[in-house]
Coordinates of N, CA, C and O in Angstrom, one line a residue:
X28 N 14.1 11.2 -53.7 CA 14.6 10.3 -53.3 C 15.1 10.1 -52.0 O 16.5 11.1 -51.9
X29 N 14.7 10.0 -50.8 CA 15.4 10.1 -49.9 C 16.7 8.9 -49.4 O 16.7 7.9 -50.5
X30 N 17.2 9.2 -48.7 CA 19.0 8.3 -48.8 C 18.3 7.5 -47.5 O 17.8 7.3 -46.8
X31 N 19.3 6.7 -47.6 CA 19.4 5.8 -46.6 C 19.2 6.1 -45.1 O 18.8 6.0 -44.5
X32 N 20.0 6.9 -44.9 CA 20.4 7.3 -43.8 C 19.7 8.4 -42.9 O 19.1 8.3 -42.4
X33 N 18.6 9.0 -43.7 CA 17.4 9.5 -43.3 C 15.9 8.5 -43.3 O 15.2 8.5 -42.7
X34 N 16.4 7.6 -44.0 CA 15.4 6.3 -43.2 C 15.7 5.8 -41.9 O 14.3 5.6 -41.4
X35 N 16.6 5.7 -42.0 CA 16.8 5.3 -40.6 C 16.6 6.1 -39.4 O 16.6 5.0 -38.3
X36 N 17.3 7.1 -40.0 CA 17.3 8.0 -38.4 C 15.9 8.1 -37.9 O 14.9 8.3 -36.8
X37 N 14.8 8.4 -39.1 CA 13.4 8.2 -38.8 C 13.0 6.8 -38.4 O 11.9 6.8 -37.5
X38 N 13.4 6.0 -38.5 CA 13.1 4.4 -37.5 C 13.3 4.0 -36.5 O 12.5 3.6 -35.9
X39 N 14.6 4.9 -36.4 CA 14.9 4.9 -34.8 C 14.0 5.9 -34.4 O 13.8 5.3 -32.6
X40 N 13.9 6.6 -34.1 CA 12.8 8.2 -33.6 C 11.6 6.8 -33.4 O 10.7 7.7 -32.5
X41 N 11.2 6.4 -34.4 CA 10.0 5.7 -34.4 C 10.2 4.2 -32.9 O 8.8 4.3 -32.2
X42 N 11.3 3.6 -33.1 CA 11.3 2.7 -32.2 C 11.5 3.4 -30.9 O 11.0 2.6 -29.9
X43 N 12.1 4.4 -30.5 CA 12.1 5.2 -29.5 C 10.7 5.5 -28.7 O 10.4 5.2 -27.5
X44 N 10.2 6.2 -29.5 CA 8.7 6.6 -29.3 C 7.7 4.8 -28.4 O 6.8 5.0 -27.5
X45 N 7.9 4.0 -29.2 CA 7.8 2.7 -29.1 C 7.8 2.2 -28.1 O 6.8 1.7 -26.8
X46 N 9.0 1.6 -27.6 CA 9.6 1.8 -26.6 C 9.2 2.4 -25.3 O 8.6 2.1 -24.5
X47 N 9.0 3.6 -25.4 CA 9.0 4.2 -24.6 C 7.2 3.9 -24.1 O 6.9 3.6 -22.5
X48 N 6.5 4.0 -25.0 CA 5.2 3.8 -24.5 C 4.9 2.2 -23.8 O 3.9 2.4 -23.3
X49 N 5.7 1.4 -24.5 CA 6.0 -0.1 -23.8 C 6.0 -0.3 -22.5 O 5.6 -1.0 -22.1
X50 N 6.9 0.4 -22.5 CA 7.6 0.5 -20.8 C 6.5 1.2 -20.0 O 6.9 0.7 -18.2
X51 N 6.1 2.2 -20.1 CA 5.1 3.0 -19.1 C 4.1 1.9 -19.3 O 3.4 1.6 -17.6
X52 N 3.9 0.9 -20.0 CA 2.7 0.3 -20.0 C 2.8 -0.9 -19.0 O 1.8 -1.3 -18.2
X53 N 4.0 -1.4 -19.2 CA 4.7 -2.3 -18.7 C 4.6 -1.9 -17.0 O 4.6 -2.5 -15.7
X54 N 5.4 -0.3 -16.9 CA 5.3 0.1 -15.5 C 4.2 0.2 -14.8 O 4.1 -0.1 -13.5
X55 N 3.4 0.1 -15.5 CA 1.5 -0.2 -14.9 C 1.4 -0.8 -14.3 O 0.3 -1.4 -13.4
X56 N 1.6 -1.8 -15.3 CA 0.7 -3.9 -14.9 C 1.6 -4.0 -13.5 O 1.5 -4.5 -12.9
X57 N 3.1 -3.3 -13.6 CA 3.8 -3.9 -12.7 C 3.3 -3.7 -11.0 O 3.3 -3.9 -9.7
X58 N 3.0 -2.1 -11.4 CA 2.2 -0.9 -10.2 C 0.6 -2.0 -9.8 O 0.5 -2.3 -8.5
X59 N -0.2 -2.6 -10.8 CA -1.4 -3.1 -10.1 C -0.8 -4.5 -9.8 O -1.8 -4.9 -8.9
X60 N 0.1 -5.1 -10.3 CA 0.1 -6.4 -9.5 C 1.1 -6.4 -8.1 O 0.6 -7.0 -7.6
X61 N 1.4 -5.2 -7.8 CA 2.0 -5.2 -6.6 C 0.8 -4.9 -5.6 O 0.5 -5.5 -4.6
X62 N 0.0 -3.9 -5.8 CA -1.3 -3.6 -5.7 C -2.4 -4.8 -5.5 O -2.8 -5.1 -4.2
X63 N -1.8 -5.8 -6.5 CA -3.0 -7.2 -6.2 C -2.5 -7.5 -5.3 O -2.9 -8.5 -3.9
X64 N -1.3 -7.6 -5.1 CA -0.3 -8.5 -4.4 C -0.3 -8.2 -2.8 O -0.6 -9.2 -1.6
X65 N -0.4 -6.9 -2.5 CA -1.3 -6.3 -1.0 C -2.4 -6.9 -0.9 O -2.4 -7.0 0.6
X66 N -3.4 -6.7 -1.4 CA -4.4 -6.9 -1.0 C -4.8 -8.4 -1.0 O -5.5 -8.7 -0.3
X67 N -4.1 -9.1 -1.1 CA -4.3 -10.6 -1.3 C -3.5 -10.9 -0.3 O -4.3 -11.7 0.7
X68 N -2.1 -10.3 0.2 CA -1.9 -10.5 1.7 C -3.1 -10.1 3.0 O -2.5 -10.8 3.8
X69 N -3.3 -9.2 2.8 CA -4.3 -8.7 3.7 C -5.3 -9.0 4.2 O -6.0 -9.4 5.5
X70 N -5.6 -9.9 2.7 CA -7.2 -11.0 3.0 C -6.9 -11.9 3.5 O -6.9 -12.6 4.2
X71 N -5.3 -12.7 3.3 CA -5.1 -13.9 4.2 C -4.7 -14.1 5.5 O -5.1 -14.6 6.1
X72 N -4.1 -12.8 5.5 CA -3.6 -11.9 7.2 C -5.3 -12.1 8.0 O -5.7 -12.6 8.7
X73 N -6.2 -11.6 7.4 CA -7.6 -11.5 8.1 C -7.9 -12.4 7.8 O -8.8 -12.7 8.8
X74 N -7.7 -13.4 7.1 CA -9.1 -14.9 6.7 C -8.1 -15.8 8.5 O -8.7 -16.9 8.9
X75 N -6.8 -15.4 8.3 CA -6.2 -16.4 9.4 C -6.4 -16.0 11.1 O -6.5 -16.8 11.6
X76 N -6.4 -14.8 10.9 CA -7.3 -14.0 12.5 C -8.3 -14.4 12.4 O -8.6 -15.0 13.6
X77 N -9.4 -14.5 11.5 CA -10.5 -14.7 11.7 C -10.9 -15.7 12.1 O -11.8 -16.8 13.3
X78 N -9.7 -17.3 11.0 CA -10.3 -18.5 11.4 C -10.0 -19.0 13.4 O -10.0 -19.5 14.0
X79 N -8.3 -18.1 13.6 CA -8.2 -18.2 14.8 C -9.3 -17.7 15.9 O -9.1 -18.4 17.0
X80 N -9.8 -16.4 15.5 CA -10.7 -15.8 16.5 C -11.5 -16.9 17.0 O -12.7 -17.1 17.8
X81 N -12.4 -17.3 15.6 CA -13.5 -18.6 15.5 C -13.0 -19.2 16.7 O -13.9 -19.8 17.0
X82 N -12.2 -20.2 16.7 CA -11.9 -21.0 17.2 C -11.9 -21.2 19.0 O -12.1 -21.6 19.6
X83 N -11.0 -19.6 18.9 CA -11.3 -19.7 20.3 C -12.2 -18.8 20.8 O -12.3 -19.7 22.3
X84 N -13.1 -19.1 20.1 CA -14.4 -18.2 20.9 C -15.2 -20.2 21.0 O -16.0 -20.1 21.9
X85 N -15.2 -20.8 20.2 CA -15.9 -22.1 20.2 C -15.1 -22.7 21.1 O -16.0 -23.9 21.9
X86 N -14.1 -22.6 21.3 CA -13.0 -23.2 22.3 C -13.2 -23.2 23.7 O -13.7 -23.7 25.0
X87 N -14.5 -22.0 24.1 CA -14.9 -21.6 25.5 C -16.1 -22.5 26.2 O -16.3 -23.0 26.8
X88 N -17.0 -22.9 25.2 CA -18.3 -23.9 25.1 C -17.3 -25.0 25.7 O -17.8 -25.8 26.2
X89 N -16.5 -25.6 25.2 CA -15.3 -26.8 25.3 C -14.9 -26.7 26.8 O -14.7 -28.1 28.3
X90 N -14.0 -26.0 26.6 CA -12.9 -25.2 27.8 C -13.9 -25.5 29.4 O -13.7 -26.0 30.3
X91 N -14.6 -24.2 29.3 CA -15.5 -23.8 30.6 C -16.7 -23.7 30.4 O -17.4 -22.5 30.0
X92 N -17.8 -24.9 30.2 CA -19.5 -25.1 30.0 C -20.1 -23.9 30.6 O -21.3 -23.9 30.6
X93 N -20.0 -24.1 32.2 CA -20.5 -23.3 32.9 C -20.2 -21.7 32.9 O -20.8 -21.4 33.4
X94 N -19.4 -21.4 31.5 CA -18.7 -20.1 31.8 C -20.5 -19.0 30.9 O -21.4 -20.1 30.1
X95 N -20.5 -18.4 31.1 CA -21.7 -17.6 30.4 C -21.6 -16.8 29.0 O -20.6 -16.6 28.8
X96 N -22.4 -17.8 28.5 CA -22.7 -17.7 27.5 C -23.7 -16.3 26.7 O -24.4 -17.0 27.0
X97 N -23.5 -15.9 25.7 CA -22.8 -15.7 24.8 C -21.8 -15.0 24.9 O -20.1 -14.7 24.0
X98 N -21.6 -14.4 25.9 CA -20.7 -13.2 26.6 C -19.3 -13.7 25.9 O -18.3 -13.1 26.0
X99 N -19.0 -15.0 27.0 CA -18.1 -15.4 27.3 C -17.2 -15.7 25.8 O -15.4 -15.9 25.7
X100 N -17.8 -16.4 25.0 CA -17.6 -16.5 23.4 C -16.9 -15.3 22.2 O -15.7 -15.6 22.0
X101 N -18.0 -14.3 23.1 CA -17.5 -13.4 22.2 C -16.0 -12.8 22.2 O -15.7 -12.3 21.9
X102 N -16.2 -12.8 24.1 CA -15.0 -11.7 24.9 C -14.3 -12.3 24.0 O -12.8 -12.1 23.8
X103 N -14.2 -13.3 23.9 CA -12.7 -14.8 23.7 C -11.9 -14.3 22.3 O -10.5 -14.4 22.1
X104 N -13.4 -14.2 21.6 CA -12.7 -14.0 20.0 C -12.3 -12.9 19.5 O -11.3 -12.3 19.0
X105 N -12.9 -11.9 19.6 CA -12.8 -10.6 20.1 C -11.7 -10.0 20.5 O -10.4 -9.0 20.0
X106 N -10.8 -10.5 21.8 CA -10.0 -10.3 22.8 C -8.7 -10.9 21.5 O -7.5 -9.9 21.5
X107 N -8.9 -11.9 21.2 CA -7.5 -12.7 20.2 C -7.8 -12.0 19.0 O -6.5 -11.6 18.6
X108 N -8.8 -11.3 18.5 CA -8.7 -10.4 17.0 C -7.8 -9.5 17.2 O -7.0 -8.7 16.8
X109 N -8.1 -8.8 18.5 CA -7.8 -7.6 18.6 C -6.3 -7.1 19.3 O -5.5 -6.5 19.1
X110 N -5.5 -8.7 19.6 CA -4.2 -8.6 19.7 C -3.4 -8.4 18.8 O -2.3 -8.6 18.6
X111 N -3.7 -8.7 17.2 CA -3.2 -9.3 15.8 C -3.1 -7.9 15.1 O -3.4 -6.8 16.2
X112 N -2.7 -8.2 14.4 CA -2.2 -6.7 13.4 C -2.2 -7.2 12.0 O -1.6 -8.7 11.5
X113 N -2.6 -6.3 11.1 CA -2.5 -6.9 9.1 C -1.2 -5.8 8.7 O -1.8 -4.7 8.9
X114 N -0.3 -6.3 8.2 CA 0.5 -5.8 7.5 C 0.9 -4.3 8.4 O 1.3 -3.2 8.2
X115 N 0.9 -4.6 10.0 CA 1.7 -4.0 10.9 C 0.7 -3.1 11.5 O 1.1 -2.1 12.2
X116 N 0.0 -3.5 11.0 CA -1.5 -2.1 11.9 C -2.5 -3.3 12.3 O -3.4 -4.3 11.9
X117 N -3.0 -2.5 13.8 CA -3.7 -2.9 14.5 C -5.1 -3.3 14.0 O -5.5 -2.2 13.6
X118 N -5.3 -4.2 14.5 CA -7.0 -4.3 13.9 C -7.6 -3.0 15.2 O -7.4 -3.6 16.2
X119 N -9.0 -2.9 14.3 CA -9.4 -2.0 15.1 C -10.8 -2.6 15.7 O -11.3 -3.8 15.3
X120 N -11.5 -2.3 16.9 CA -13.0 -3.1 17.3 C -13.9 -3.2 16.4 O -14.5 -3.7 16.3
X121 N -14.0 -1.7 15.5 CA -15.0 -1.5 14.8 C -14.9 -2.7 13.4 O -16.1 -2.6 12.8
X122 N -14.1 -3.0 12.8 CA -13.5 -4.4 12.0 C -13.9 -5.4 12.6 O -14.2 -6.3 11.3
X123 N -14.2 -5.7 13.4 CA -15.0 -6.8 13.8 C -16.2 -7.5 14.1 O -16.9 -6.4 15.1
X124 N -16.8 -8.5 13.5 CA -18.3 -8.7 14.2 C -18.3 -10.0 14.8 O -17.9 -10.9 14.0
X125 N -18.4 -10.3 15.7 CA -18.5 -11.7 16.6 C -20.0 -12.0 16.7 O -20.8 -11.6 17.6
X126 N -20.8 -12.9 16.0 CA -21.8 -13.6 16.1 C -21.7 -15.1 17.2 O -21.0 -15.8 16.2
X127 N -22.3 -14.7 17.9 CA -22.4 -16.7 18.9 C -24.5 -17.3 18.9 O -24.9 -16.6 19.0
X128 N -24.0 -18.7 18.5 CA -25.1 -19.2 18.5 C -25.1 -20.2 20.1 O -24.2 -21.5 19.7
X129 N -25.6 -20.0 21.3 CA -25.5 -20.6 21.6 C -25.8 -22.3 21.6 O -25.5 -23.1 22.2
X130 N -27.4 -22.0 20.9 CA -27.4 -23.8 20.7 C -27.0 -24.2 19.6 O -27.0 -25.6 20.2
X131 N -26.6 -24.1 18.8 CA -25.2 -25.1 18.0 C -24.2 -25.0 18.1 O -23.5 -25.9 18.1
X132 N -23.0 -24.5 19.3 CA -22.3 -23.8 19.9 C -21.8 -23.3 18.9 O -19.9 -23.9 19.1
X133 N -21.3 -22.2 18.2 CA -20.9 -21.7 17.2 C -20.5 -20.6 17.1 O -21.7 -19.4 17.7
X134 N -19.5 -19.7 17.2 CA -19.1 -18.8 16.5 C -18.4 -18.2 15.5 O -18.0 -18.9 14.5
X135 N -19.3 -17.1 14.9 CA -19.0 -16.7 13.2 C -18.3 -15.1 13.9 O -18.8 -15.1 14.4
X136 N -16.5 -15.4 13.3 CA -16.1 -14.0 13.6 C -15.9 -13.4 11.7 O -15.3 -13.9 10.9
X137 N -16.3 -12.1 11.7 CA -16.3 -11.3 10.1 C -15.5 -10.1 10.8 O -15.5 -9.3 11.4
X138 N -14.6 -10.5 9.7 CA -13.6 -8.5 10.5 C -13.2 -8.6 8.7 O -13.8 -8.6 7.7
X139 N -14.0 -6.9 8.7 CA -14.1 -6.0 7.7 C -12.8 -4.8 7.5 O -13.0 -4.2 8.4
X140 N -12.0 -4.8 6.4 CA -11.3 -3.6 6.7 C -10.6 -3.0 5.0 O -11.4 -3.8 4.7
X141 N -10.5 -1.8 5.0 CA -10.5 -0.5 3.9 C -9.0 -1.0 4.1 O -8.4 -0.2 4.4
X142 N -8.1 -1.1 3.0 CA -6.8 -1.0 2.4 C -6.5 -0.4 1.7 O -7.0 -0.5 1.0
X143 N -6.0 0.8 1.1 CA -5.1 1.7 0.6 C -4.2 1.3 0.2 O -3.5 0.6 0.2
X144 N -4.8 1.4 -1.7 CA -3.8 1.7 -2.5 C -2.3 2.1 -2.9 O -2.3 3.0 -2.4
X145 N -1.6 1.3 -3.0 CA 0.2 2.0 -3.2 C 0.1 2.8 -4.7 O 0.1 3.9 -4.5
X146 N -0.3 2.0 -5.5 CA 0.3 2.7 -7.3 C -1.1 3.1 -7.7 O -1.3 3.4 -9.1
X147 N -2.2 1.9 -7.5 CA -3.4 2.1 -7.9 C -4.3 3.7 -7.9 O -4.6 4.2 -8.4
X148 N -3.8 4.3 -6.9 CA -3.7 5.9 -6.8 C -4.0 6.3 -8.4 O -4.8 7.7 -9.2
X149 N -3.1 6.1 -8.9 CA -2.6 6.6 -10.4 C -3.8 6.5 -11.6 O -4.3 7.6 -12.3
X150 N -4.8 5.5 -10.7 CA -5.8 5.0 -12.1 C -7.0 4.9 -11.5 O -8.2 5.0 -12.0
X151 N -7.1 5.8 -10.1 CA -8.6 6.0 -9.7 C -8.8 5.2 -8.2 O -9.7 5.4 -7.8
X152 N -8.1 3.9 -8.1 CA -8.3 3.3 -7.3 C -7.7 3.5 -6.2 O -6.3 2.9 -5.9
X153 N -8.1 4.4 -5.5 CA -7.7 5.0 -3.9 C -7.6 3.4 -3.1 O -7.0 3.6 -2.2
X154 N -8.4 2.6 -3.0 CA -8.6 1.7 -1.8 C -9.5 0.2 -2.0 O -10.1 0.5 -3.2
X155 N -9.3 -0.6 -0.9 CA -9.9 -1.9 -1.4 C -10.8 -2.4 -0.3 O -9.9 -2.3 0.8
X156 N -11.9 -2.6 -0.5 CA -12.8 -3.7 0.9 C -12.3 -4.4 0.7 O -12.6 -5.5 0.5
X157 N -11.1 -5.5 2.2 CA -11.4 -6.8 2.3 C -12.2 -7.0 3.3 O -11.9 -7.0 4.6
X158 N -13.1 -8.2 3.4 CA -13.7 -8.7 4.2 C -13.6 -10.1 4.1 O -13.6 -10.8 3.1
X159 N -13.4 -10.7 4.9 CA -13.5 -12.4 5.7 C -14.2 -12.9 6.6 O -14.6 -12.0 7.5
X160 N -14.6 -14.1 6.6 CA -15.4 -14.6 7.2 C -15.3 -16.2 7.6 O -14.6 -16.7 6.9
X161 N -15.4 -16.6 9.1 CA -15.0 -17.6 9.3 C -15.4 -18.1 11.1 O -16.3 -17.7 11.8
X162 N -16.3 -19.7 10.7 CA -17.1 -20.2 11.7 C -16.5 -21.3 12.5 O -15.7 -22.3 11.7
X163 N -16.7 -21.7 13.9 CA -16.1 -22.4 14.2 C -17.4 -23.2 15.3 O -18.0 -22.7 15.7
X164 N -17.3 -24.4 15.6 CA -18.0 -24.9 16.3 C -18.1 -25.6 17.5 O -16.5 -26.8 17.0
X165 N -18.0 -26.1 18.2 CA -17.2 -26.7 19.6 C -18.1 -28.1 19.0 O -19.5 -28.2 19.3
X166 N -17.7 -29.0 19.6 CA -18.2 -30.6 19.6 C -17.2 -31.0 20.8 O -16.0 -31.4 21.0

């Protein structure tokens, strides 16, 4: 028969192993939460920029109705977007798509960006594609 002290030592060793495994899982979940927060923040910033750019483009129909359209609306929307940054990284021209409908006086701005993962690379999640769309109409 085993003594009480040897049983206790065996149980303590088991508890240490279980706690270590739980801590590893917990750190993994925290890392994924950080990445999810970064991706959400990127999407929110991109959406705000797309909204403002679409409004700026549509406003050209109102402020200067004799301006050459769709070039004026597209230039205004693109210029405003290019002045902005997302999480400290400037928006590139290749990440912006602007569509202008002169008949409906609408401007649609799409921003597509690839955001790198911070901790997800451990699980094979290297990046996420973030895409947002905004449309504004001059009235």
